[in-house]
């Protein structure tokens, strides 16, 4: 399929087996060129390495997004994100 220039701006990378293969296949079918991907969270928090691993596995398809929770993460972390490979940040305000 011809590339469309379209970017998926909100994708959660889950731990399910085969997820990355299905994501690649869907993007190829639809002509999606980039996916802004963040981790899905659970009761333990957020595995911010998951989008980095997805970017490595899928080449240039994935732009890893860091999930930042004010009060849990430190503001100083922001400066380290780009050198680590992250392309953006998603701020999550936890429920009260």
PDB file of N, CA and C in Angstrom, residues 14-74:
ATOM      1  N   UNK A  14       0.814  -3.059  24.665  1.00  0.00           N
ATOM      2  CA  UNK A  14       0.527  -4.012  25.733  1.00  0.00           C
ATOM      3  C   UNK A  14       1.482  -5.185  25.718  1.00  0.00           C
ATOM      4  N   UNK A  15       1.386  -6.013  26.748  1.00  0.00           N
ATOM      5  CA  UNK A  15       2.292  -7.153  26.872  1.00  0.00           C
ATOM      6  C   UNK A  15       1.809  -8.409  26.145  1.00  0.00           C
ATOM      7  N   UNK A  16       0.670  -8.344  25.488  1.00  0.00           N
ATOM      8  CA  UNK A  16       0.082  -9.528  24.877  1.00  0.00           C
ATOM      9  C   UNK A  16       0.992 -10.123  23.813  1.00  0.00           C
ATOM     10  N   UNK A  17       1.136 -11.442  23.800  1.00  0.00           N
ATOM     11  CA  UNK A  17       1.943 -12.094  22.757  1.00  0.00           C
ATOM     12  C   UNK A  17       1.395 -11.766  21.366  1.00  0.00           C
ATOM     13  N   UNK A  18       2.290 -11.450  20.452  1.00  0.00           N
ATOM     14  CA  UNK A  18       1.897 -11.149  19.078  1.00  0.00           C
ATOM     15  C   UNK A  18       1.410  -9.732  18.840  1.00  0.00           C
ATOM     16  N   UNK A  19       1.379  -8.903  19.894  1.00  0.00           N
ATOM     17  CA  UNK A  19       0.857  -7.549  19.740  1.00  0.00           C
ATOM     18  C   UNK A  19       1.631  -6.752  18.692  1.00  0.00           C
ATOM     19  N   UNK A  20       2.953  -6.790  18.769  1.00  0.00           N
ATOM     20  CA  UNK A  20       3.758  -5.990  17.841  1.00  0.00           C
ATOM     21  C   UNK A  20       3.595  -6.454  16.406  1.00  0.00           C
ATOM     22  N   UNK A  21       3.472  -7.740  16.196  1.00  0.00           N
ATOM     23  CA  UNK A  21       3.255  -8.265  14.837  1.00  0.00           C
ATOM     24  C   UNK A  21       1.912  -7.798  14.293  1.00  0.00           C
ATOM     25  N   UNK A  22       0.878  -7.797  15.148  1.00  0.00           N
ATOM     26  CA  UNK A  22      -0.446  -7.328  14.703  1.00  0.00           C
ATOM     27  C   UNK A  22      -0.427  -5.827  14.431  1.00  0.00           C
ATOM     28  N   UNK A  23       0.309  -5.081  15.259  1.00  0.00           N
ATOM     29  CA  UNK A  23       0.423  -3.639  15.042  1.00  0.00           C
ATOM     30  C   UNK A  23       1.093  -3.360  13.706  1.00  0.00           C
ATOM     31  N   UNK A  24       2.202  -4.035  13.432  1.00  0.00           N
ATOM     32  CA  UNK A  24       2.913  -3.858  12.156  1.00  0.00           C
ATOM     33  C   UNK A  24       1.997  -4.188  10.976  1.00  0.00           C
ATOM     34  N   UNK A  25       1.280  -5.301  11.069  1.00  0.00           N
ATOM     35  CA  UNK A  25       0.394  -5.708   9.979  1.00  0.00           C
ATOM     36  C   UNK A  25      -0.714  -4.684   9.745  1.00  0.00           C
ATOM     37  N   UNK A  26      -1.304  -4.175  10.816  1.00  0.00           N
ATOM     38  CA  UNK A  26      -2.368  -3.184  10.683  1.00  0.00           C
ATOM     39  C   UNK A  26      -1.839  -1.895  10.055  1.00  0.00           C
ATOM     40  N   UNK A  27      -0.661  -1.459  10.491  1.00  0.00           N
ATOM     41  CA  UNK A  27      -0.076  -0.234   9.930  1.00  0.00           C
ATOM     42  C   UNK A  27       0.262  -0.421   8.457  1.00  0.00           C
ATOM     43  N   UNK A  28       0.796  -1.582   8.113  1.00  0.00           N
ATOM     44  CA  UNK A  28       1.097  -1.853   6.703  1.00  0.00           C
ATOM     45  C   UNK A  28      -0.172  -1.842   5.866  1.00  0.00           C
ATOM     46  N   UNK A  29      -1.215  -2.464   6.378  1.00  0.00           N
ATOM     47  CA  UNK A  29      -2.482  -2.534   5.637  1.00  0.00           C
ATOM     48  C   UNK A  29      -3.095  -1.159   5.439  1.00  0.00           C
ATOM     49  N   UNK A  30      -2.991  -0.300   6.461  1.00  0.00           N
ATOM     50  CA  UNK A  30      -3.637   1.014   6.420  1.00  0.00           C
ATOM     51  C   UNK A  30      -2.732   2.122   5.897  1.00  0.00           C
ATOM     52  N   UNK A  31      -1.443   1.816   5.725  1.00  0.00           N
ATOM     53  CA  UNK A  31      -0.511   2.826   5.244  1.00  0.00           C
ATOM     54  C   UNK A  31      -0.077   3.810   6.308  1.00  0.00           C
ATOM     55  N   UNK A  32      -0.192   3.432   7.568  1.00  0.00           N
ATOM     56  CA  UNK A  32       0.224   4.310   8.660  1.00  0.00           C
ATOM     57  C   UNK A  32       1.739   4.300   8.752  1.00  0.00           C
ATOM     58  N   UNK A  33       2.326   5.495   8.782  1.00  0.00           N
ATOM     59  CA  UNK A  33       3.781   5.612   8.735  1.00  0.00           C
ATOM     60  C   UNK A  33       4.451   5.654  10.095  1.00  0.00           C
ATOM     61  N   UNK A  34       3.799   6.213  11.074  1.00  0.00           N
ATOM     62  CA  UNK A  34       4.374   6.332  12.412  1.00  0.00           C
ATOM     63  C   UNK A  34       3.296   6.056  13.447  1.00  0.00           C
ATOM     64  N   UNK A  35       3.745   5.528  14.587  1.00  0.00           N
ATOM     65  CA  UNK A  35       2.857   5.275  15.720  1.00  0.00           C
ATOM     66  C   UNK A  35       3.495   5.882  16.961  1.00  0.00           C
ATOM     67  N   UNK A  36       2.802   6.819  17.589  1.00  0.00           N
ATOM     68  CA  UNK A  36       3.249   7.363  18.872  1.00  0.00           C
ATOM     69  C   UNK A  36       2.765   6.400  19.943  1.00  0.00           C
ATOM     70  N   UNK A  37       3.693   5.659  20.527  1.00  0.00           N
ATOM     71  CA  UNK A  37       3.316   4.549  21.394  1.00  0.00           C
ATOM     72  C   UNK A  37       3.778   4.754  22.820  1.00  0.00           C
ATOM     73  N   UNK A  38       2.845   4.549  23.724  1.00  0.00           N
ATOM     74  CA  UNK A  38       3.147   4.570  25.147  1.00  0.00           C
ATOM     75  C   UNK A  38       2.771   3.220  25.730  1.00  0.00           C
ATOM     76  N   UNK A  39       3.210   2.994  26.933  1.00  0.00           N
ATOM     77  CA  UNK A  39       2.926   1.724  27.584  1.00  0.00           C
ATOM     78  C   UNK A  39       1.503   1.708  28.125  1.00  0.00           C
ATOM     79  N   UNK A  40       0.984   0.522  28.311  1.00  0.00           N
ATOM     80  CA  UNK A  40      -0.262   0.389  29.057  1.00  0.00           C
ATOM     81  C   UNK A  40       0.129   0.135  30.509  1.00  0.00           C
ATOM     82  N   UNK A  41      -0.621   0.695  31.434  1.00  0.00           N
ATOM     83  CA  UNK A  41      -0.290   0.567  32.841  1.00  0.00           C
ATOM     84  C   UNK A  41      -1.122  -0.502  33.531  1.00  0.00           C
ATOM     85  N   UNK A  42      -0.672  -0.855  34.711  1.00  0.00           N
ATOM     86  CA  UNK A  42      -1.427  -1.767  35.557  1.00  0.00           C
ATOM     87  C   UNK A  42      -1.203  -1.352  37.008  1.00  0.00           C
ATOM     88  N   UNK A  43      -1.596  -2.199  37.936  1.00  0.00           N
ATOM     89  CA  UNK A  43      -1.490  -1.831  39.356  1.00  0.00           C
ATOM     90  C   UNK A  43      -0.049  -1.607  39.809  1.00  0.00           C
ATOM     91  N   UNK A  44       0.921  -2.101  39.049  1.00  0.00           N
ATOM     92  CA  UNK A  44       2.330  -1.896  39.401  1.00  0.00           C
ATOM     93  C   UNK A  44       2.882  -0.594  38.833  1.00  0.00           C
ATOM     94  N   UNK A  45       2.140   0.037  37.971  1.00  0.00           N
ATOM     95  CA  UNK A  45       2.612   1.275  37.363  1.00  0.00           C
ATOM     96  C   UNK A  45       2.782   1.114  35.861  1.00  0.00           C
ATOM     97  N   UNK A  46       3.758   1.805  35.303  1.00  0.00           N
ATOM     98  CA  UNK A  46       3.964   1.843  33.869  1.00  0.00           C
ATOM     99  C   UNK A  46       5.344   1.306  33.514  1.00  0.00           C
ATOM    100  N   UNK A  47       5.399   0.429  32.537  1.00  0.00           N
ATOM    101  CA  UNK A  47       6.672  -0.111  32.042  1.00  0.00           C
ATOM    102  C   UNK A  47       7.110   0.749  30.866  1.00  0.00           C
ATOM    103  N   UNK A  48       7.837   1.830  31.158  1.00  0.00           N
ATOM    104  CA  UNK A  48       8.233   2.755  30.105  1.00  0.00           C
ATOM    105  C   UNK A  48       9.280   2.196  29.162  1.00  0.00           C
ATOM    106  N   UNK A  49       9.856   1.057  29.489  1.00  0.00           N
ATOM    107  CA  UNK A  49      10.775   0.418  28.544  1.00  0.00           C
ATOM    108  C   UNK A  49      10.026  -0.289  27.411  1.00  0.00           C
ATOM    109  N   UNK A  50       8.755  -0.576  27.618  1.00  0.00           N
ATOM    110  CA  UNK A  50       7.973  -1.294  26.600  1.00  0.00           C
ATOM    111  C   UNK A  50       7.924  -0.541  25.267  1.00  0.00           C
ATOM    112  N   UNK A  51       7.626   0.778  25.241  1.00  0.00           N
ATOM    113  CA  UNK A  51       7.640   1.468  23.950  1.00  0.00           C
ATOM    114  C   UNK A  51       9.035   1.545  23.328  1.00  0.00           C
ATOM    115  N   UNK A  52      10.079   1.602  24.161  1.00  0.00           N
ATOM    116  CA  UNK A  52      11.440   1.581  23.620  1.00  0.00           C
ATOM    117  C   UNK A  52      11.728   0.239  22.941  1.00  0.00           C
ATOM    118  N   UNK A  53      11.301  -0.848  23.576  1.00  0.00           N
ATOM    119  CA  UNK A  53      11.497  -2.175  22.980  1.00  0.00           C
ATOM    120  C   UNK A  53      10.690  -2.308  21.684  1.00  0.00           C
ATOM    121  N   UNK A  54       9.490  -1.734  21.662  1.00  0.00           N
ATOM    122  CA  UNK A  54       8.670  -1.773  20.448  1.00  0.00           C
ATOM    123  C   UNK A  54       9.350  -1.002  19.324  1.00  0.00           C
ATOM    124  N   UNK A  55       9.929   0.144  19.638  1.00  0.00           N
ATOM    125  CA  UNK A  55      10.627   0.939  18.621  1.00  0.00           C
ATOM    126  C   UNK A  55      11.808   0.161  18.057  1.00  0.00           C
ATOM    127  N   UNK A  56      12.524  -0.519  18.921  1.00  0.00           N
ATOM    128  CA  UNK A  56      13.661  -1.314  18.473  1.00  0.00           C
ATOM    129  C   UNK A  56      13.196  -2.473  17.592  1.00  0.00           C
ATOM    130  N   UNK A  57      12.116  -3.119  17.992  1.00  0.00           N
ATOM    131  CA  UNK A  57      11.621  -4.281  17.249  1.00  0.00           C
ATOM    132  C   UNK A  57      11.009  -3.902  15.904  1.00  0.00           C
ATOM    133  N   UNK A  58      10.375  -2.731  15.830  1.00  0.00           N
ATOM    134  CA  UNK A  58       9.641  -2.352  14.625  1.00  0.00           C
ATOM    135  C   UNK A  58      10.342  -1.272  13.810  1.00  0.00           C
ATOM    136  N   UNK A  59      11.580  -1.016  14.122  1.00  0.00           N
ATOM    137  CA  UNK A  59      12.328  -0.037  13.335  1.00  0.00           C
ATOM    138  C   UNK A  59      11.746   1.352  13.485  1.00  0.00           C
ATOM    139  N   UNK A  60      11.661   2.083  12.396  1.00  0.00           N
ATOM    140  CA  UNK A  60      11.209   3.467  12.418  1.00  0.00           C
ATOM    141  C   UNK A  60       9.721   3.663  12.548  1.00  0.00           C
ATOM    142  N   UNK A  61       8.962   2.586  12.687  1.00  0.00           N
ATOM    143  CA  UNK A  61       7.503   2.725  12.783  1.00  0.00           C
ATOM    144  C   UNK A  61       7.077   3.415  14.076  1.00  0.00           C
ATOM    145  N   UNK A  62       7.711   3.083  15.192  1.00  0.00           N
ATOM    146  CA  UNK A  62       7.257   3.534  16.506  1.00  0.00           C
ATOM    147  C   UNK A  62       8.092   4.695  17.028  1.00  0.00           C
ATOM    148  N   UNK A  63       7.398   5.723  17.482  1.00  0.00           N
ATOM    149  CA  UNK A  63       7.999   6.800  18.247  1.00  0.00           C
ATOM    150  C   UNK A  63       7.646   6.540  19.703  1.00  0.00           C
ATOM    151  N   UNK A  64       8.614   6.188  20.551  1.00  0.00           N
ATOM    152  CA  UNK A  64       8.310   5.877  21.942  1.00  0.00           C
ATOM    153  C   UNK A  64       7.920   7.129  22.737  1.00  0.00           C
ATOM    154  N   UNK A  65       6.854   7.002  23.500  1.00  0.00           N
ATOM    155  CA  UNK A  65       6.352   8.080  24.348  1.00  0.00           C
ATOM    156  C   UNK A  65       6.481   7.638  25.806  1.00  0.00           C
ATOM    157  N   UNK A  66       7.035   8.505  26.635  1.00  0.00           N
ATOM    158  CA  UNK A  66       7.245   8.218  28.059  1.00  0.00           C
ATOM    159  C   UNK A  66       5.994   8.595  28.836  1.00  0.00           C
ATOM    160  N   UNK A  67       5.525   7.719  29.697  1.00  0.00           N
ATOM    161  CA  UNK A  67       4.385   8.014  30.558  1.00  0.00           C
ATOM    162  C   UNK A  67       4.907   8.560  31.884  1.00  0.00           C
ATOM    163  N   UNK A  68       4.511   9.785  32.189  1.00  0.00           N
ATOM    164  CA  UNK A  68       4.993  10.519  33.364  1.00  0.00           C
ATOM    165  C   UNK A  68       3.819  10.768  34.299  1.00  0.00           C
ATOM    166  N   UNK A  69       3.957  10.353  35.565  1.00  0.00           N
ATOM    167  CA  UNK A  69       2.917  10.565  36.565  1.00  0.00           C
ATOM    168  C   UNK A  69       3.436  11.557  37.599  1.00  0.00           C
ATOM    169  N   UNK A  70       2.915  12.796  37.585  1.00  0.00           N
ATOM    170  CA  UNK A  70       3.358  13.776  38.580  1.00  0.00           C
ATOM    171  C   UNK A  70       3.154  13.212  39.994  1.00  0.00           C
ATOM    172  N   UNK A  71       4.153  13.431  40.834  1.00  0.00           N
ATOM    173  CA  UNK A  71       4.088  12.911  42.184  1.00  0.00           C
ATOM    174  C   UNK A  71       4.725  11.533  42.307  1.00  0.00           C
ATOM    175  N   UNK A  72       4.763  10.788  41.223  1.00  0.00           N
ATOM    176  CA  UNK A  72       5.437   9.490  41.204  1.00  0.00           C
ATOM    177  C   UNK A  72       6.780   9.612  40.495  1.00  0.00           C
ATOM    178  N   UNK A  73       6.770  10.298  39.349  1.00  0.00           N
ATOM    179  CA  UNK A  73       8.010  10.548  38.614  1.00  0.00           C
ATOM    180  C   UNK A  73       8.572  11.898  39.035  1.00  0.00           C
ATOM    181  N   UNK A  74       9.881  12.056  38.892  1.00  0.00           N
ATOM    182  CA  UNK A  74      10.555  13.298  39.254  1.00  0.00           C
ATOM    183  C   UNK A  74      10.715  14.188  38.013  1.00  0.00           C
TER     184      UNK A  74
END
